[in-house]
XYZ file of C-alpha atoms in Angstrom:
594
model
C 6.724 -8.472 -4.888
C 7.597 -9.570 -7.993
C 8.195 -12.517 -10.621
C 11.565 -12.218 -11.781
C 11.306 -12.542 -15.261
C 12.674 -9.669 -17.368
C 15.121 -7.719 -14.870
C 16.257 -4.215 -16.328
C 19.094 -3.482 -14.387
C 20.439 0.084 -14.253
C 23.346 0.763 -16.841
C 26.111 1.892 -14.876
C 29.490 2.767 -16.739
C 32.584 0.497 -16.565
C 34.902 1.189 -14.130
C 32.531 3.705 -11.780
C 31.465 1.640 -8.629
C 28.165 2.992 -7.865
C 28.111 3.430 -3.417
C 24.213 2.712 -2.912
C 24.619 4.388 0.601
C 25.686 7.412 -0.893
C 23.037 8.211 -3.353
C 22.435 12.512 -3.406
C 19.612 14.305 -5.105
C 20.882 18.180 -5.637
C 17.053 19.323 -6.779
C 13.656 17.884 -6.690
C 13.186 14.991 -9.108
C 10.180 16.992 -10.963
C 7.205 19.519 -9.985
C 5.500 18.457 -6.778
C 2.699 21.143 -6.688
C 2.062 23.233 -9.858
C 2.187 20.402 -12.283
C -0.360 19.875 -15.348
C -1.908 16.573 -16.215
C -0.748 14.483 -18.804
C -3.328 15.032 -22.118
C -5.985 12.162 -22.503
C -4.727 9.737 -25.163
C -8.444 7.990 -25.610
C -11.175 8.556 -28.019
C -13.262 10.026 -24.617
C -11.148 13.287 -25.674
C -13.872 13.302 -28.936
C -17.570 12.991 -26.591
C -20.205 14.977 -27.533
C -20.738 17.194 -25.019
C -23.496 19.431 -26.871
C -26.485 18.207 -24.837
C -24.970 19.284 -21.533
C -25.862 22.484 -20.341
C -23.961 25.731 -19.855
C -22.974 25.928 -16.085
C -21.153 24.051 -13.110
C -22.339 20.624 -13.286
C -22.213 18.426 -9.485
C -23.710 15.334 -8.063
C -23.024 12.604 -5.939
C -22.149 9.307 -7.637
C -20.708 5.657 -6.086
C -17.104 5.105 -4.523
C -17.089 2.232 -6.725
C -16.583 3.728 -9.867
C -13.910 5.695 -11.711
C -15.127 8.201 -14.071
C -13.618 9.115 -17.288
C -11.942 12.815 -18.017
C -13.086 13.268 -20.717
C -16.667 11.601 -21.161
C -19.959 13.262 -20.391
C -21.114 11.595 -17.016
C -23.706 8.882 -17.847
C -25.336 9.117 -14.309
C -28.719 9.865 -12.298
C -28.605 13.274 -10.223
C -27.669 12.629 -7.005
C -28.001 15.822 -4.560
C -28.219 14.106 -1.399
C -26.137 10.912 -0.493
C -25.858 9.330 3.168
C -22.470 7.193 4.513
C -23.106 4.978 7.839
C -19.520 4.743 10.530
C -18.542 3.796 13.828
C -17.079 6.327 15.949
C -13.810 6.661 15.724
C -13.888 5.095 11.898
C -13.245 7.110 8.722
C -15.894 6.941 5.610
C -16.087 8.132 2.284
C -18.179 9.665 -0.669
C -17.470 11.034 -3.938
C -18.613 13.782 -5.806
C -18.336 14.143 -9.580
C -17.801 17.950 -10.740
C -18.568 18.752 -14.790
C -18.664 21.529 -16.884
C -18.821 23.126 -20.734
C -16.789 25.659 -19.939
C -13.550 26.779 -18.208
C -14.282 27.347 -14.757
C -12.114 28.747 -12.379
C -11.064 28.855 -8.585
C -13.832 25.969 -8.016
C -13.935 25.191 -4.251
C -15.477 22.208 -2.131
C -16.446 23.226 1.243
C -18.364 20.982 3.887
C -20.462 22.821 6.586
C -20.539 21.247 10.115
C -22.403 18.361 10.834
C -25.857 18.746 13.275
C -28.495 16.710 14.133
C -31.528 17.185 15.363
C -31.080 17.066 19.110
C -28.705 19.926 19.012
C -25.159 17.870 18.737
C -22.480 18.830 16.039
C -19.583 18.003 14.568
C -17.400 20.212 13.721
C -16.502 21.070 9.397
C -12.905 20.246 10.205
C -13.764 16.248 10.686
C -14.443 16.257 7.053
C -11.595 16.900 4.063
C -12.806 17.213 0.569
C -9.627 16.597 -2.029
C -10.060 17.074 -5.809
C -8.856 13.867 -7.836
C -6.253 13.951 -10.034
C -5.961 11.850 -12.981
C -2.747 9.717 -13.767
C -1.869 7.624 -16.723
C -2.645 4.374 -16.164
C -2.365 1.650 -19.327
C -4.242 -2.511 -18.763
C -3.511 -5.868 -17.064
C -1.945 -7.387 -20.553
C 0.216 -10.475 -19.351
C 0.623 -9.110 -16.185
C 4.417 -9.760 -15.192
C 7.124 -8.794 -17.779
C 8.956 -5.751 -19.391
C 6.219 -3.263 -21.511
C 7.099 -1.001 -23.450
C 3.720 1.839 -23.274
C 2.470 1.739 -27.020
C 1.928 -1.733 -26.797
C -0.575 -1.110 -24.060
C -3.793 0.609 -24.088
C -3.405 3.772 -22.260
C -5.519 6.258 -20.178
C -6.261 8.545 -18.025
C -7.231 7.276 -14.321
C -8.524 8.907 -11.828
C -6.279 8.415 -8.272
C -4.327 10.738 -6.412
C -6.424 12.829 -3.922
C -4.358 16.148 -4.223
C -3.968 18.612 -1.313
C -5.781 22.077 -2.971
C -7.579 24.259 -1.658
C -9.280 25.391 -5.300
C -9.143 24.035 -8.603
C -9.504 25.396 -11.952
C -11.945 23.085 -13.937
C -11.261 22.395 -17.968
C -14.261 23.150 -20.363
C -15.647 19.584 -21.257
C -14.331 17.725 -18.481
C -14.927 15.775 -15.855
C -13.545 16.586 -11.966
C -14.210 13.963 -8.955
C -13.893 14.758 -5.272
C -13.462 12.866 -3.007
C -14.501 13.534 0.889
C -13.550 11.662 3.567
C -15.122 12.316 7.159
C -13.496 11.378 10.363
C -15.888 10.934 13.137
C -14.702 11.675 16.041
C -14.121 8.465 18.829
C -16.386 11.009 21.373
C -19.008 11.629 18.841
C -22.672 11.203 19.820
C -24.449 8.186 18.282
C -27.065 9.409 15.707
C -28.020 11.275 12.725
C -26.239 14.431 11.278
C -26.680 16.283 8.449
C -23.941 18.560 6.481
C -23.993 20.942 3.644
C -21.266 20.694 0.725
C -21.104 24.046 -0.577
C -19.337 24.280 -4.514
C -18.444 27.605 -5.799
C -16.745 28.920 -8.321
C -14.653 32.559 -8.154
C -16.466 32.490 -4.624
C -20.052 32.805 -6.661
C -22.368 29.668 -5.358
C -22.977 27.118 -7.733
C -24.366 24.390 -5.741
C -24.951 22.813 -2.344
C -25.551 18.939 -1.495
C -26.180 17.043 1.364
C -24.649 14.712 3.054
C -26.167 12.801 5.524
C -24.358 10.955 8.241
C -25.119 8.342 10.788
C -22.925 7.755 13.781
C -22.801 4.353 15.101
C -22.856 3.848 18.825
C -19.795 1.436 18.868
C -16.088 2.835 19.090
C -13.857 1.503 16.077
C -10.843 0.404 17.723
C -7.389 2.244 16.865
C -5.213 1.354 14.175
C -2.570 0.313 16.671
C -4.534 -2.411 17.722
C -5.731 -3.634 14.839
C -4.807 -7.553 14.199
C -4.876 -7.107 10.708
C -1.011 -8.004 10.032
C -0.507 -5.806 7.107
C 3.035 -5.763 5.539
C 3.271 -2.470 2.699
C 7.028 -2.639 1.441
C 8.453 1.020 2.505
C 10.866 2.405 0.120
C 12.993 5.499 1.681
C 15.378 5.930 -1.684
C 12.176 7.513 -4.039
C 11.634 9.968 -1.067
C 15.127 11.314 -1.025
C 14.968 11.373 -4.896
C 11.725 13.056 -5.217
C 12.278 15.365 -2.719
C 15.997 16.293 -4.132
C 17.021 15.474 -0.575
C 20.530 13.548 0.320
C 20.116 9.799 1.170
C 19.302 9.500 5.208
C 19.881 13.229 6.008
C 17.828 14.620 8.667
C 15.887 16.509 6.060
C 15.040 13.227 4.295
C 13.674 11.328 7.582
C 11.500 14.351 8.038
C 10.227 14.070 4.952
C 9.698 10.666 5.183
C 7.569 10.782 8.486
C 3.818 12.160 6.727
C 4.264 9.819 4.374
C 5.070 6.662 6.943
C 2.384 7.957 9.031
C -0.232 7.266 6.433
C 0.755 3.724 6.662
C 1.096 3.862 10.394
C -2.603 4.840 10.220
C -3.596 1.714 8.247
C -2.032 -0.498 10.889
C 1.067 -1.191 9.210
C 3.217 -3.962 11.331
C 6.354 -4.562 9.869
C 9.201 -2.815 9.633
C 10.885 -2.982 5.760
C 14.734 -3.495 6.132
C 17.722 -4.141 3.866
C 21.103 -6.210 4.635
C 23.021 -5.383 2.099
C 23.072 -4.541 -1.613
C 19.303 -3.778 -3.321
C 18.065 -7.369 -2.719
C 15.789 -6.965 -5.795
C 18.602 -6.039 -8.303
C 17.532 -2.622 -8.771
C 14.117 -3.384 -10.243
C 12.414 -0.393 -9.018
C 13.020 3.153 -10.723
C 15.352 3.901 -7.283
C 17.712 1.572 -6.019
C 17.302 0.178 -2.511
C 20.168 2.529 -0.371
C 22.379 0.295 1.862
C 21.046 0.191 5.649
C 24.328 -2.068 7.045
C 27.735 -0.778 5.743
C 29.998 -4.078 5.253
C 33.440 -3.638 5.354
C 36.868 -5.856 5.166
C 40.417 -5.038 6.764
C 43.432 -6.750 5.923
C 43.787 -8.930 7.922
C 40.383 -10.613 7.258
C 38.486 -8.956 9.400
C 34.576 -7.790 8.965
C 32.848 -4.658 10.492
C 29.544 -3.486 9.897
C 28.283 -0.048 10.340
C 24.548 -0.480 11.543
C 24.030 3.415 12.507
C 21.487 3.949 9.510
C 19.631 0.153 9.757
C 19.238 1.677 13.501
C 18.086 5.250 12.827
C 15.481 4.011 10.416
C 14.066 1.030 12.169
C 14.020 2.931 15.759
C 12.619 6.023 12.891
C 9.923 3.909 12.160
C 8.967 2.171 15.792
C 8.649 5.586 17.017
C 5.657 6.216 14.946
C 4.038 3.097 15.769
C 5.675 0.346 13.875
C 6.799 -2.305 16.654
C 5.594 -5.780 15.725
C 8.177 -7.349 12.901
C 11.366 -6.168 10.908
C 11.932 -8.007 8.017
C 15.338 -7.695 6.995
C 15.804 -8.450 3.068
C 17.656 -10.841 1.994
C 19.982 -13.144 2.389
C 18.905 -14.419 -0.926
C 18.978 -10.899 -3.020
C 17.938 -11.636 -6.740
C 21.301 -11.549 -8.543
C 22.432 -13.438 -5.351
C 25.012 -10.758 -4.990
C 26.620 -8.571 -1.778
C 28.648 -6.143 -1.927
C 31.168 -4.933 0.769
C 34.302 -1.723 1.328
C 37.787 -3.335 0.804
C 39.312 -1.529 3.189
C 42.806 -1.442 1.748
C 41.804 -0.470 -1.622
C 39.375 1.969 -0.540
C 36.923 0.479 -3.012
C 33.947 -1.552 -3.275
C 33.536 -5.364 -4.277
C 31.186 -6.878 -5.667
C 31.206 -11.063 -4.960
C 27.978 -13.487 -6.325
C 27.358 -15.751 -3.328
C 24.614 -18.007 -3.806
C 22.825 -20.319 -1.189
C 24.812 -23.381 -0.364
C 28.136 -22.927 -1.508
C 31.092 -22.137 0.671
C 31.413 -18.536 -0.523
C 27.778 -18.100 0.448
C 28.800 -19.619 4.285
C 32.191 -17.501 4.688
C 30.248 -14.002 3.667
C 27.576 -14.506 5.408
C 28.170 -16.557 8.882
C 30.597 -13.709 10.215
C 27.587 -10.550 9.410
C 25.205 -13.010 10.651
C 26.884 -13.691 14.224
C 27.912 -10.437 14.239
C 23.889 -8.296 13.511
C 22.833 -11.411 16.063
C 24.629 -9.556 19.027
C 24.169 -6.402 17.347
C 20.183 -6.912 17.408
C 20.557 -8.261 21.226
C 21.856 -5.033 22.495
C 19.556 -2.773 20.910
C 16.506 -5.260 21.724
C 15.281 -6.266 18.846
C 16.117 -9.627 18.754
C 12.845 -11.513 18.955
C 10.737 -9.632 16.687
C 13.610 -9.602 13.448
C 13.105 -11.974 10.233
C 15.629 -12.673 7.599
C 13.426 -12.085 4.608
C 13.197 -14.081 1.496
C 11.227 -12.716 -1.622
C 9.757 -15.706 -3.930
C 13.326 -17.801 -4.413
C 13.665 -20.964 -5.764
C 13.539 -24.100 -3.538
C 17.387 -24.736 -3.970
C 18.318 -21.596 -2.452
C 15.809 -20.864 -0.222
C 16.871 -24.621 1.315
C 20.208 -23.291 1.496
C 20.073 -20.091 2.823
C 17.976 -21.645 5.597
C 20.088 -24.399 6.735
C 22.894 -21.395 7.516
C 20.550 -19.952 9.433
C 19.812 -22.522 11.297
C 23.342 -23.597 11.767
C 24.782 -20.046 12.307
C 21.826 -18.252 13.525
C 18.852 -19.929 15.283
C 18.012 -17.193 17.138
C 16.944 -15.216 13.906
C 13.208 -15.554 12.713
C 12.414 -16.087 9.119
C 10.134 -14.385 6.933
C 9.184 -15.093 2.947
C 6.782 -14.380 0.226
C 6.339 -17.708 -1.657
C 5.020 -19.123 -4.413
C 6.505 -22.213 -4.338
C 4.118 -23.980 -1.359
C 7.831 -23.377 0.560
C 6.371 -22.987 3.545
C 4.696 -26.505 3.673
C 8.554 -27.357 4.111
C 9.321 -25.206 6.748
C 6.333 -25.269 9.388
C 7.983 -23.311 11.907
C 8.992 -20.085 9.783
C 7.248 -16.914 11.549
C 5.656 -14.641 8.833
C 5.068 -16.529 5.666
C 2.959 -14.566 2.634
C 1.274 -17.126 0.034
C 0.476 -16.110 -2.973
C -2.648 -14.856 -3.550
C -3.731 -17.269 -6.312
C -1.826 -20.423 -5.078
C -3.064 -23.093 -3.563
C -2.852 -23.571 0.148
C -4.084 -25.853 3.174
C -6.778 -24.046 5.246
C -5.979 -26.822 8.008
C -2.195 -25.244 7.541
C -3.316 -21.647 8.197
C -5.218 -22.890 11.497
C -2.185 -25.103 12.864
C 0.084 -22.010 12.020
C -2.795 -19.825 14.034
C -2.597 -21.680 16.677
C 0.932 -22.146 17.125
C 1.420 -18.155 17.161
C 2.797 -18.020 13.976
C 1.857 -15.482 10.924
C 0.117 -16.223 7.525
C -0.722 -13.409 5.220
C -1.501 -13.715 1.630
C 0.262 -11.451 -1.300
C -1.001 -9.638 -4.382
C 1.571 -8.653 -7.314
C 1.928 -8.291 -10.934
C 0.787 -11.725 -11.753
C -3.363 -11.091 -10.354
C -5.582 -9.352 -12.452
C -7.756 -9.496 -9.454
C -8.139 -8.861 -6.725
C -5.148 -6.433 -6.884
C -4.930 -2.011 -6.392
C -3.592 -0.946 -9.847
C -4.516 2.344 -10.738
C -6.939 0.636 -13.247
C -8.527 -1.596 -11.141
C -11.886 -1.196 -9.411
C -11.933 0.561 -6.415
C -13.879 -1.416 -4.650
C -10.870 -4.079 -4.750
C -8.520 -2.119 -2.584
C -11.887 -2.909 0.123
C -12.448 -6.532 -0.829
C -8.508 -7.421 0.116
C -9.504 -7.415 3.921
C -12.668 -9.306 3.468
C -10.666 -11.766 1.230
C -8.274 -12.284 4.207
C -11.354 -12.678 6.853
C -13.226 -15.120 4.580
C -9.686 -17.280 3.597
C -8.856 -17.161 7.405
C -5.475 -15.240 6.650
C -3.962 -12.870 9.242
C -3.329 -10.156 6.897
C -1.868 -8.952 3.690
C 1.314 -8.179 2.147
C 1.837 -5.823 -0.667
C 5.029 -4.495 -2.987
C 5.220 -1.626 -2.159
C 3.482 1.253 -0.629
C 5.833 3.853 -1.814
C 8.058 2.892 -4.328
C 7.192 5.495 -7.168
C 8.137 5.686 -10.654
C 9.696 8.344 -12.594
C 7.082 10.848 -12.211
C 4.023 9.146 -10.056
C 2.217 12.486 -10.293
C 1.658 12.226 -13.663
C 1.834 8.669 -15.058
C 1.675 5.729 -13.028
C 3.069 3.352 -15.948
C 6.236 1.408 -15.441
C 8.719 -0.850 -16.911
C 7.807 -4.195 -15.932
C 4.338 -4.377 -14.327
C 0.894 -2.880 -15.141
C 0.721 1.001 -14.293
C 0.175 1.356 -10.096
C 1.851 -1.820 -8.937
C 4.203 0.382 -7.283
C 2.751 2.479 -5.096
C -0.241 3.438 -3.810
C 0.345 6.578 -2.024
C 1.759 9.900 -4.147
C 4.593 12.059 -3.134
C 4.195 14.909 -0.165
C 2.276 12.157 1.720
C -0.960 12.764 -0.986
C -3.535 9.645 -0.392
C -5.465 7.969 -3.420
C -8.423 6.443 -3.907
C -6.958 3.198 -3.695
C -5.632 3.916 0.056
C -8.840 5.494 1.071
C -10.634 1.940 -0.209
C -7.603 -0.024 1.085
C -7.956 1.891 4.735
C -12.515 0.842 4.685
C -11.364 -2.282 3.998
C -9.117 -2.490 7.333
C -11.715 -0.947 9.229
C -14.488 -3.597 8.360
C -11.670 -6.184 9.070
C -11.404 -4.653 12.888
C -15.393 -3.876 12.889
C -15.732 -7.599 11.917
C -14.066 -9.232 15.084
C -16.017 -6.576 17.092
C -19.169 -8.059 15.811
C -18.074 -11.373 16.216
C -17.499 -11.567 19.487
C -20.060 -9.297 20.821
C -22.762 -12.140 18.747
C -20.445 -14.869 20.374
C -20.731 -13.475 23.984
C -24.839 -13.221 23.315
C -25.001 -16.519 22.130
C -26.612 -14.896 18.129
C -26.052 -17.971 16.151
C -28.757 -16.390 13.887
C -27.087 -13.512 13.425
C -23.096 -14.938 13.174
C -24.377 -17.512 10.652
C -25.675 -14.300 8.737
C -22.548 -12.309 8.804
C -20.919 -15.389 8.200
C -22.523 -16.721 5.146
C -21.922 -13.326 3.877
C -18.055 -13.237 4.682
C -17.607 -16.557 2.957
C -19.271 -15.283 -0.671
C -15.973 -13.419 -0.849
C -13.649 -16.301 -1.042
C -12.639 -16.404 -4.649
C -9.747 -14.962 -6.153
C -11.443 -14.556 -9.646
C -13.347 -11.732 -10.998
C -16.774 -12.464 -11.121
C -19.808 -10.654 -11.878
C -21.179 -10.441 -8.573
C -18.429 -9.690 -6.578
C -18.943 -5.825 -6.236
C -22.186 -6.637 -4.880
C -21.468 -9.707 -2.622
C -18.744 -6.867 -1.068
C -21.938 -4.445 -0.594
C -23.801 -6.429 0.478
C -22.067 -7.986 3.408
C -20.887 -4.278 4.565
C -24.177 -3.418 4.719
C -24.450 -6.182 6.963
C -21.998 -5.502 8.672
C -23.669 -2.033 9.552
C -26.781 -3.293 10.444
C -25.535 -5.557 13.000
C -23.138 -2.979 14.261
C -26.168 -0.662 15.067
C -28.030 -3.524 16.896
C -25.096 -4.207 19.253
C -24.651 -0.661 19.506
C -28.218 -0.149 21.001
């Protein structure tokens, strides 16, 4: 989701007609497991790490902070912390490792969790993941082309990497992250586990976590109402992986990573028309989906096998609510299409409203409406639109109306477009626009979607790999407190160069991306993202359990608390209003739970 300010196309040489469809990778795009971080380019790199003592340094410290590489942890001891869930719900903690010295094979194991009246759960609900740091660089102007020494640059810690053991650097600093997934049949109460550190299998330390098990089942992902649109990007997969462009092979390697959205309640389905709709302004181009193609004699076909093996790909693992199919407005305004005769591939501009926009697009349009009728997807497909003018998006939509009725409409906009089109299904306002909450209630009540986006224009709230973590939580609770249905985000995959490494990009600050790595690695980000999602469900739980009991006291409470986190703008108080209202949320859960 972008503004289209500064587009970089890719350079391609005259006369070669680059065949998006046919994009091959012969090796992997760069190291995927035994990689080494990039060096810290801040001053942190010169701390004074004298007063810190020889040996393994641990201690629990907030989810809500990052902590520099390279500075000596400016923290109070922590060796016992305690995390509150639902059953069935996934929480968090994070540990922050440190030492003066090299320090290898370093291991994180967590014990089994028991309580005192002789229940357990066992070590394998609970996954602790070194962090790995990733060059991030600052906000700056937000949208635009950077170059990266004209932004402040650093190490950030993000990725949650998929070791077993790590070997820790002599004066630096290592968090890990543990996630524990309690179990949907776990017994309500309190359990305690040990988190053993060691390093060359010698002890160093143990903490403890403490958990407490809510008697209230979290309902599954799959029923979640959030309406969460991530933008899915199959091309960096097949590029990262070295893996040819919708091979078997690729899908497969696809599927961990789509899961991980699957998990977070994903409900849309991210398709493509025709050529990249965003003029190549990812690092990978968008791969054709729907092969067009023209005979002689005027004729059109289109080749829908691999629009059909990756939407029925991804409604097998859970995705069935919306595809989006982008665009009938792509950014250069251009399609591309096989000339039959000359074997070769044309390139034509078509924009909205003019008659070589109506004679491309009315015969594909007929044609994917019957197309979508016999596979059954009919009623739950959108022609997408991503933030275009009022002129075109007012063309493009009168064709569709004329040609097409039958077609729903989806669009990000920034333009208050949708106050002009009251019927469109899925409509995404910009986060820091203005908007009518009266609108979002008629469109509520009519069955209709409203979700609000984040891009490279908001400093906050938005999940770049500099911003707080905490953020990635607040999105949800923005969404309950502004009465939207959900969120959409560019894009949940679409990496850069080397995402491993340095999360930096042309055109947007560092992270805008992506926020999951490659071989289906989570990050901080989508661990905060996923809480967030959770409270979201746990919320409407709540809610309607107080409803039912007639707790005015206690809805005006969670209420009141909900609405402090209606503001776009980065305040001081924020972190805590978002604390404060999930503790809250907890401490109602446990009452209805009794």
């Amino acid at each position: 989701m972008k503004f289209n300010k500064k587009i970089v196309p890719y350079i391609i040489t005259l006369g070669v007609m680059l065949r998006l469809d046919s994009i091959q990778a012969q090796t992997p795009a760069f190291e995927l497991v035994n990689f080494k971080e990039m060096a810290d380019p801040t001053s942190d790199t010169l701390a004074d790490w004298s007063p810190v003592k020889k040996g393994l340094h641990s201690s629990f410290v907030t989810i809500d902070k990052r902590y520099a590489k390279s500075l000596v942890p400016d923290i109070a001891i922590q060796k016992q912390h305690s995390v509150t869930g639902w059953r069935g719900e996934r929480v968090s903690a994070q540990i922050l490792l440190w030492t003066t010295e090299d320090r290898p094979d370093v291991t994180v194991q967590v014990s089994d969790f028991k309580n005192s009246n002789g229940s357990a759960l066992p070590h394998e609900v609970a996954t602790a993941r070194f962090v790995r740091y990733v060059m991030t660089d600052e906000f700056g102007p937000g949208c635009g082309h950077r170059k990266p020494e004209d932004f402040a640059s650093s190490l950030s810690p993000d990725m949650l990497d998929n070791l077993q053991s790590f070997d820790l650097e002599a004066k630096k600093v290592r968090p890990v992250w543990v996630t524990v997934n309690i179990p949907a049949n776990a017994d309500a109460g309190d359990y305690l586990a040990k988190i053993r550190i060691e390093s060359g299998g010698v002890k160093s330390d143990e903490l403890d976590l403490r958990l407490t098990v809510i008697n209230t089942v979290l309902p599954r992902s799959k029923e979640w109402t959030y309406h969460l649109d991530q933008w899915q990007h199959p091309s960096a997969v097949a590029r990262v992986h070295g893996l040819e462009m919708w091979s078997d092979a690729h899908f497969e390697a696809m599927k961990p990573v789509m899961q991980m959205l699957v998990d977070a309640g994903q409900k849309v389905i991210t398709a493509t028309l025709n050529k990249d709709p965003w003029n190549v302004q990812t690092y990978d181009p968008y791969a054709d989906m729907i092969k067009w193609s023209k005979g002689s004699d005027g004729t059109w076909k289109y080749d829908y096998s691999v629009f059909d093996k990756w939407v029925q790909f991804m409604m097998d693992l859970g995705v069935t609510k919306m595809i989006n199919c982008y665009s009938i407005i792509p950014w250069n305004n251009e399609i591309h299409y096989l000339d039959v005769d000359k074997n070769e591939v044309v390139n034509v501009v078509a924009k909205p409203g003019t008659p070589e926009f109506e004679k491309h697009w009315t015969p594909f349009l007929e044609d994917f409406v019957l197309h979508l009728k016999s596979k059954g997807w009919l009623d739950i497909t959108n022609i997408a639109i991503d933030e275009r003018t009022k002129e075109e998006v007012d063309g493009a939509l009168q064709l569709l109306q004329k040609v097409s009725p039958e077609l729903g409409v989806s669009y990000a906009d920034n333009q208050n477009t949708y106050q002009r089109y009251p019927n469109s299904d899925d409509i995404s306002i910009a986060v820091s626009h203005r908007f009518s909450a009266d609108d979002l209630r008629d469109r509520q009540a009519r069955g209709l979607t409203t979700s609000f986006y984040i891009c490279c224009s908001d400093s906050f709230p938005n999940q770049f790999t500099f911003s707080d973590p905490a953020e990635s939580t607040y999105l949800a609770w923005y969404a309950e407190a502004a009465n939207f249905d959900g969120m959409l985000r560019w894009a949940f995959n679409s990496w850069v160069e080397n995402p491993l490494l340095d999360s930096r990009f042309r055109t947007w600050p560092a992270g805008d991306t992506y926020i999951v790595y490659p071989n289906a690695r989570s990050s901080i980000r989508y661990e905060r993202m996923l809480e967030g999602l959770q409270d979201y469900a746990k919320i409407q739980v709540v809610k309607k359990v107080l409803k039912d009991k007639g707790d005015k006291t206690n809805l005006n409470r969670l209420e009141e608390a909900i609405q402090k986190l209606k503001i776009v703008e980065r305040t001081s108080t924020w972190n805590q209003y978002l604390n404060e209202a999930k503790a809250l949320l907890n401490e109602l859960s446990l009452k209805i739970g009794n």
